[in-house]
XYZ file of C-alpha atoms in Angstrom:
334
model
C -11.494 5.313 22.965
C -12.193 8.683 20.626
C -12.851 7.240 17.265
C -9.913 8.859 15.065
C -11.680 8.148 11.942
C -15.113 7.415 9.856
C -15.139 4.709 7.437
C -14.624 4.447 4.861
C -10.728 5.198 5.179
C -9.853 8.001 2.960
C -6.515 7.084 1.100
C -6.614 9.974 -1.188
C -3.655 12.187 -0.115
C -3.026 15.536 -0.923
C -1.061 15.662 -4.325
C 2.089 18.037 -4.625
C 2.629 18.644 -8.512
C -0.631 20.190 -9.422
C -3.214 17.427 -9.068
C -4.337 14.509 -11.191
C -4.354 15.345 -14.858
C -5.398 12.386 -16.750
C -7.665 9.180 -16.174
C -6.103 5.708 -17.321
C -6.712 1.936 -16.863
C -4.333 0.471 -14.552
C -2.846 -3.351 -15.158
C -5.155 -4.148 -17.750
C -2.259 -7.116 -18.098
C 0.535 -8.276 -16.107
C 2.946 -6.849 -18.563
C 1.570 -3.458 -17.869
C 3.121 -3.656 -14.519
C 6.815 -5.131 -14.780
C 9.324 -4.739 -11.891
C 12.853 -5.982 -11.752
C 15.096 -6.002 -8.650
C 18.306 -4.069 -8.713
C 20.258 -6.776 -7.099
C 23.260 -8.881 -7.372
C 23.473 -11.595 -4.351
C 26.922 -12.093 -3.275
C 28.141 -15.452 -4.760
C 30.179 -17.996 -2.862
C 33.457 -18.236 -4.437
C 35.284 -21.543 -3.080
C 34.264 -24.840 -4.101
C 32.119 -26.556 -1.500
C 31.360 -23.001 0.177
C 27.726 -21.758 0.886
C 24.749 -23.378 2.389
C 22.244 -20.944 0.690
C 21.335 -21.476 -3.011
C 20.468 -17.897 -4.478
C 18.129 -18.258 -7.119
C 16.671 -15.499 -9.681
C 12.751 -16.144 -10.476
C 10.837 -14.312 -13.170
C 7.243 -14.773 -12.209
C 3.923 -13.742 -13.723
C 0.433 -13.745 -12.048
C 2.355 -15.058 -8.936
C 2.986 -13.441 -5.549
C 6.067 -13.926 -3.887
C 4.827 -15.984 -0.763
C 3.421 -18.416 -3.242
C 6.907 -18.722 -4.853
C 8.588 -19.044 -1.925
C 6.442 -22.070 -0.923
C 6.984 -23.736 -4.018
C 10.893 -23.529 -3.668
C 10.534 -24.480 -0.008
C 8.471 -27.614 -1.052
C 10.627 -28.389 -3.718
C 13.935 -28.333 -1.306
C 12.039 -30.112 1.654
C 12.835 -27.275 3.814
C 10.733 -24.780 6.037
C 9.247 -21.461 4.625
C 11.433 -19.777 7.381
C 14.478 -21.187 5.538
C 13.705 -18.807 2.364
C 14.902 -15.517 2.094
C 13.787 -12.684 -0.439
C 14.305 -9.041 -0.430
C 10.679 -7.988 -0.617
C 7.285 -8.878 -1.666
C 6.258 -7.955 -5.311
C 2.913 -7.763 -6.802
C 0.944 -10.642 -7.975
C -0.696 -8.997 -11.203
C 2.877 -8.389 -12.579
C 5.509 -9.539 -14.330
C 8.481 -9.486 -12.150
C 11.691 -10.583 -11.420
C 13.506 -11.359 -8.064
C 15.815 -13.115 -5.889
C 14.994 -15.852 -3.542
C 17.251 -17.714 -1.142
C 17.211 -21.202 0.228
C 18.926 -22.545 2.963
C 20.034 -26.151 2.210
C 22.950 -26.798 4.916
C 23.957 -30.321 4.128
C 20.803 -31.269 2.261
C 21.276 -32.514 -1.376
C 20.505 -29.583 -3.908
C 17.323 -30.125 -6.028
C 16.821 -29.865 -9.849
C 15.228 -25.952 -9.433
C 13.919 -26.162 -12.963
C 11.299 -28.106 -11.685
C 9.445 -25.344 -10.055
C 9.018 -23.924 -13.682
C 5.272 -23.110 -14.762
C 3.261 -21.018 -16.664
C 3.771 -18.670 -13.527
C 7.057 -19.238 -12.570
C 10.638 -19.336 -14.496
C 13.713 -20.034 -13.175
C 16.434 -17.628 -14.718
C 19.706 -18.417 -12.868
C 20.930 -19.893 -9.482
C 24.244 -20.324 -7.889
C 25.874 -21.019 -4.057
C 25.909 -18.196 -1.837
C 27.113 -17.228 2.033
C 23.764 -15.941 3.332
C 20.235 -15.196 3.703
C 18.661 -12.573 1.732
C 16.742 -10.269 4.116
C 14.231 -7.652 3.582
C 15.253 -4.299 1.930
C 18.616 -5.430 1.428
C 18.816 -5.024 -2.337
C 19.169 -1.399 -4.040
C 15.825 -1.138 -5.447
C 13.636 -1.876 -7.987
C 12.961 -0.982 -11.691
C 9.745 -0.016 -12.677
C 8.074 -0.146 -16.391
C 4.417 0.893 -16.307
C 1.842 0.934 -19.064
C -1.387 3.265 -18.672
C -3.599 2.422 -20.958
C -6.785 4.462 -22.465
C -5.542 8.065 -21.363
C -8.097 10.392 -21.194
C -7.738 13.815 -19.610
C -5.402 16.935 -20.310
C -2.168 15.721 -21.760
C -0.739 19.305 -21.659
C -1.091 19.229 -18.123
C 0.104 15.833 -17.726
C 3.063 16.919 -19.781
C 3.561 19.789 -17.103
C 3.566 17.054 -14.258
C 5.642 14.447 -15.732
C 8.257 17.327 -16.648
C 8.168 17.925 -12.673
C 8.597 13.912 -11.961
C 12.501 13.809 -11.821
C 12.610 16.393 -9.334
C 10.740 14.086 -6.818
C 7.352 13.236 -5.310
C 5.717 13.163 -1.776
C 6.669 9.568 -0.751
C 3.634 8.316 0.494
C 3.223 4.458 1.615
C 1.031 2.819 -1.052
C -2.721 1.928 -0.586
C -1.574 -1.730 -0.539
C 0.165 -1.093 2.699
C -3.279 -0.133 4.336
C -4.946 -3.627 2.970
C -8.192 -4.130 0.888
C -10.552 -1.564 1.766
C -8.231 -0.404 4.799
C -8.622 -3.948 6.120
C -5.244 -3.399 8.258
C -6.711 -0.305 9.520
C -9.598 -1.881 10.544
C -7.370 -4.339 12.672
C -5.464 -1.263 14.478
C -8.580 0.011 15.414
C -9.435 -3.114 16.963
C -6.228 -4.081 18.765
C -6.020 -0.259 20.301
C -9.652 -0.877 21.597
C -8.804 -3.807 23.136
C -5.373 -2.543 24.765
C -7.464 0.382 26.163
C -10.224 -2.083 27.543
C -7.272 -4.048 29.311
C -7.937 -7.401 27.073
C -5.367 -9.372 25.800
C -6.729 -9.994 22.371
C -5.029 -12.870 20.311
C -4.043 -12.557 16.563
C -1.583 -14.372 14.443
C 1.761 -12.837 14.607
C 1.881 -12.052 10.832
C -1.306 -10.244 11.313
C -0.005 -7.921 14.248
C 3.052 -7.415 11.913
C 0.870 -6.079 9.215
C -1.430 -4.049 11.720
C 1.960 -2.244 13.193
C 3.222 -1.762 9.834
C 0.183 -0.290 8.601
C -0.351 1.988 11.479
C 3.447 3.368 11.436
C 2.345 3.845 7.448
C -0.780 5.766 8.470
C 0.447 7.935 10.914
C 3.528 9.077 8.595
C 1.217 9.998 5.641
C -0.683 12.297 8.136
C 2.520 14.062 8.655
C 3.459 14.302 5.031
C -0.133 14.859 4.021
C -0.045 18.209 6.533
C 2.968 19.070 5.015
C 1.825 18.843 1.516
C -1.177 20.951 2.116
C 0.944 23.744 3.987
C 3.219 23.808 1.000
C 6.374 23.492 3.108
C 7.156 19.783 2.503
C 10.212 20.440 0.587
C 11.683 22.839 3.057
C 13.985 22.599 6.171
C 12.097 23.525 8.934
C 13.413 24.576 12.052
C 13.871 21.171 14.019
C 14.331 18.967 11.251
C 16.607 15.925 12.892
C 17.855 14.606 9.625
C 20.220 15.991 6.816
C 16.917 16.161 4.519
C 13.017 16.601 5.219
C 11.755 13.600 7.350
C 8.719 12.488 9.292
C 8.409 10.156 12.176
C 7.944 6.195 11.815
C 6.276 5.958 15.272
C 7.613 3.666 18.241
C 9.089 3.999 21.509
C 11.348 6.608 22.558
C 11.538 10.540 21.913
C 10.362 12.223 18.998
C 13.855 13.632 17.398
C 12.344 16.484 15.901
C 12.042 19.459 17.668
C 10.438 23.111 17.637
C 8.398 24.172 14.425
C 8.886 20.547 13.006
C 8.003 19.054 16.188
C 4.912 21.158 16.799
C 3.735 20.195 13.104
C 4.039 16.567 13.672
C 2.093 16.551 16.996
C -0.663 18.503 15.358
C -0.887 16.006 12.644
C -0.870 12.939 14.786
C -3.072 14.275 18.064
C -6.197 12.630 16.636
C -4.280 9.268 16.460
C -2.457 9.234 20.019
C -4.212 6.079 21.070
C -2.541 4.608 17.925
C 0.840 6.297 19.084
C 0.632 4.368 22.478
C -0.395 1.172 20.999
C 3.074 1.475 18.733
C 4.896 2.223 21.826
C 3.512 -0.674 23.763
C 4.249 -2.818 20.843
C 8.002 -2.391 21.457
C 8.855 -0.728 18.213
C 11.579 1.959 18.090
C 11.145 5.339 16.551
C 12.608 6.102 13.263
C 12.474 8.238 10.397
C 11.465 8.408 6.992
C 12.175 10.743 3.824
C 9.467 12.846 2.666
C 10.830 13.195 -0.929
C 11.205 10.315 -3.153
C 13.086 10.794 -6.255
C 12.337 8.413 -9.030
C 15.599 7.781 -10.658
C 16.236 7.522 -14.836
C 12.735 8.857 -15.132
C 11.349 8.274 -18.730
C 7.476 8.942 -19.918
C 6.711 7.896 -23.505
C 3.306 8.335 -25.202
C 2.224 5.758 -27.710
C -1.464 7.138 -28.904
C -3.936 6.809 -25.927
C -1.282 4.737 -24.104
C 1.809 6.320 -21.657
C 4.605 4.280 -20.525
C 6.515 5.226 -17.592
C 9.936 3.826 -16.880
C 11.803 4.615 -13.374
C 14.124 3.025 -10.317
C 13.177 3.414 -6.668
C 14.564 2.376 -3.714
C 13.516 -0.487 -1.354
C 10.672 0.450 0.918
C 9.167 2.955 -1.351
C 6.059 2.763 -3.934
C 5.344 3.235 -7.455
C 2.067 4.010 -6.652
C 3.256 7.270 -5.169
C 4.675 8.519 -8.281
C 1.351 7.474 -10.273
C -1.051 9.400 -8.037
C 0.550 12.576 -8.813
C -0.308 12.381 -12.502
C -3.293 10.250 -12.688
C -6.323 8.886 -11.641
C -6.264 5.016 -11.948
C -8.712 2.471 -12.663
C -6.865 -0.794 -11.418
C -8.281 -3.482 -13.803
C -6.445 -6.331 -11.643
C -8.997 -5.933 -8.822
C -11.535 -7.892 -11.093
C -9.250 -10.799 -11.714
C -6.538 -11.196 -9.269
C -7.013 -10.470 -5.673
């Protein structure tokens, strides 16, 4: 295999709105990163209906998997019987929904999971398990502290934010120091050597997701560098500009767009082949991410941003257009 990368992984994708204008401290406290799900899960209407219980949780300093585990233990069910719309950050204050399939089991006292980290806000019976990405999106309130740099330029970038930013996958998709990408390299090398490497299913899923995200970011980065990421190129298969989420099947792009995508992914052909062997089908993802209801408020040396994003997108894609961030959560919570 021709190694397509050098370590460490370069996750500093090109910016489109003029470059990072400021530096700031990020996630100094969990309250600096507030996330609320935009969701209203369907409620069972008739008495006795609904084998699932839908529970809205507010959490601080706890990850989604931990909360799901606590709910499963309290209800006496398996972890696979707990559903949620998506993973939420640990070093944050987040509000999200969970579903617990009880079938005919008695319903426990959900308030028993309350702690310094977890609070039950409400619960009711529902008809179905919650699935990843089935909610409307997430609303963010993010406080950047100790801002330094060019505020005039920062305000110019902020004024462009409502029009959208490049829809990059965030660094968290690639694991700590790119660990998920290292795993992809090992799995691809095993495939090329004819080895049947065994990894846990969840780790392979992380690797597949990271590989697809990396390839998409390569295509988007190429278009940002060329200054045509907002243009409708000849051969665009979607109503709006898009890039590939790689898998089996023919690339739906053609003409100019197909040539650009093939050039951007050419150094990563072994990864493309591996994803095809994994059985994933090709999909497309929008190049443009538009934050809804965008607001920015200066308070002394701090800047607070409010906006909403659709499922599967990253607040860090918005933040990185504006600022170089010192993530202070890295020293306290991993």
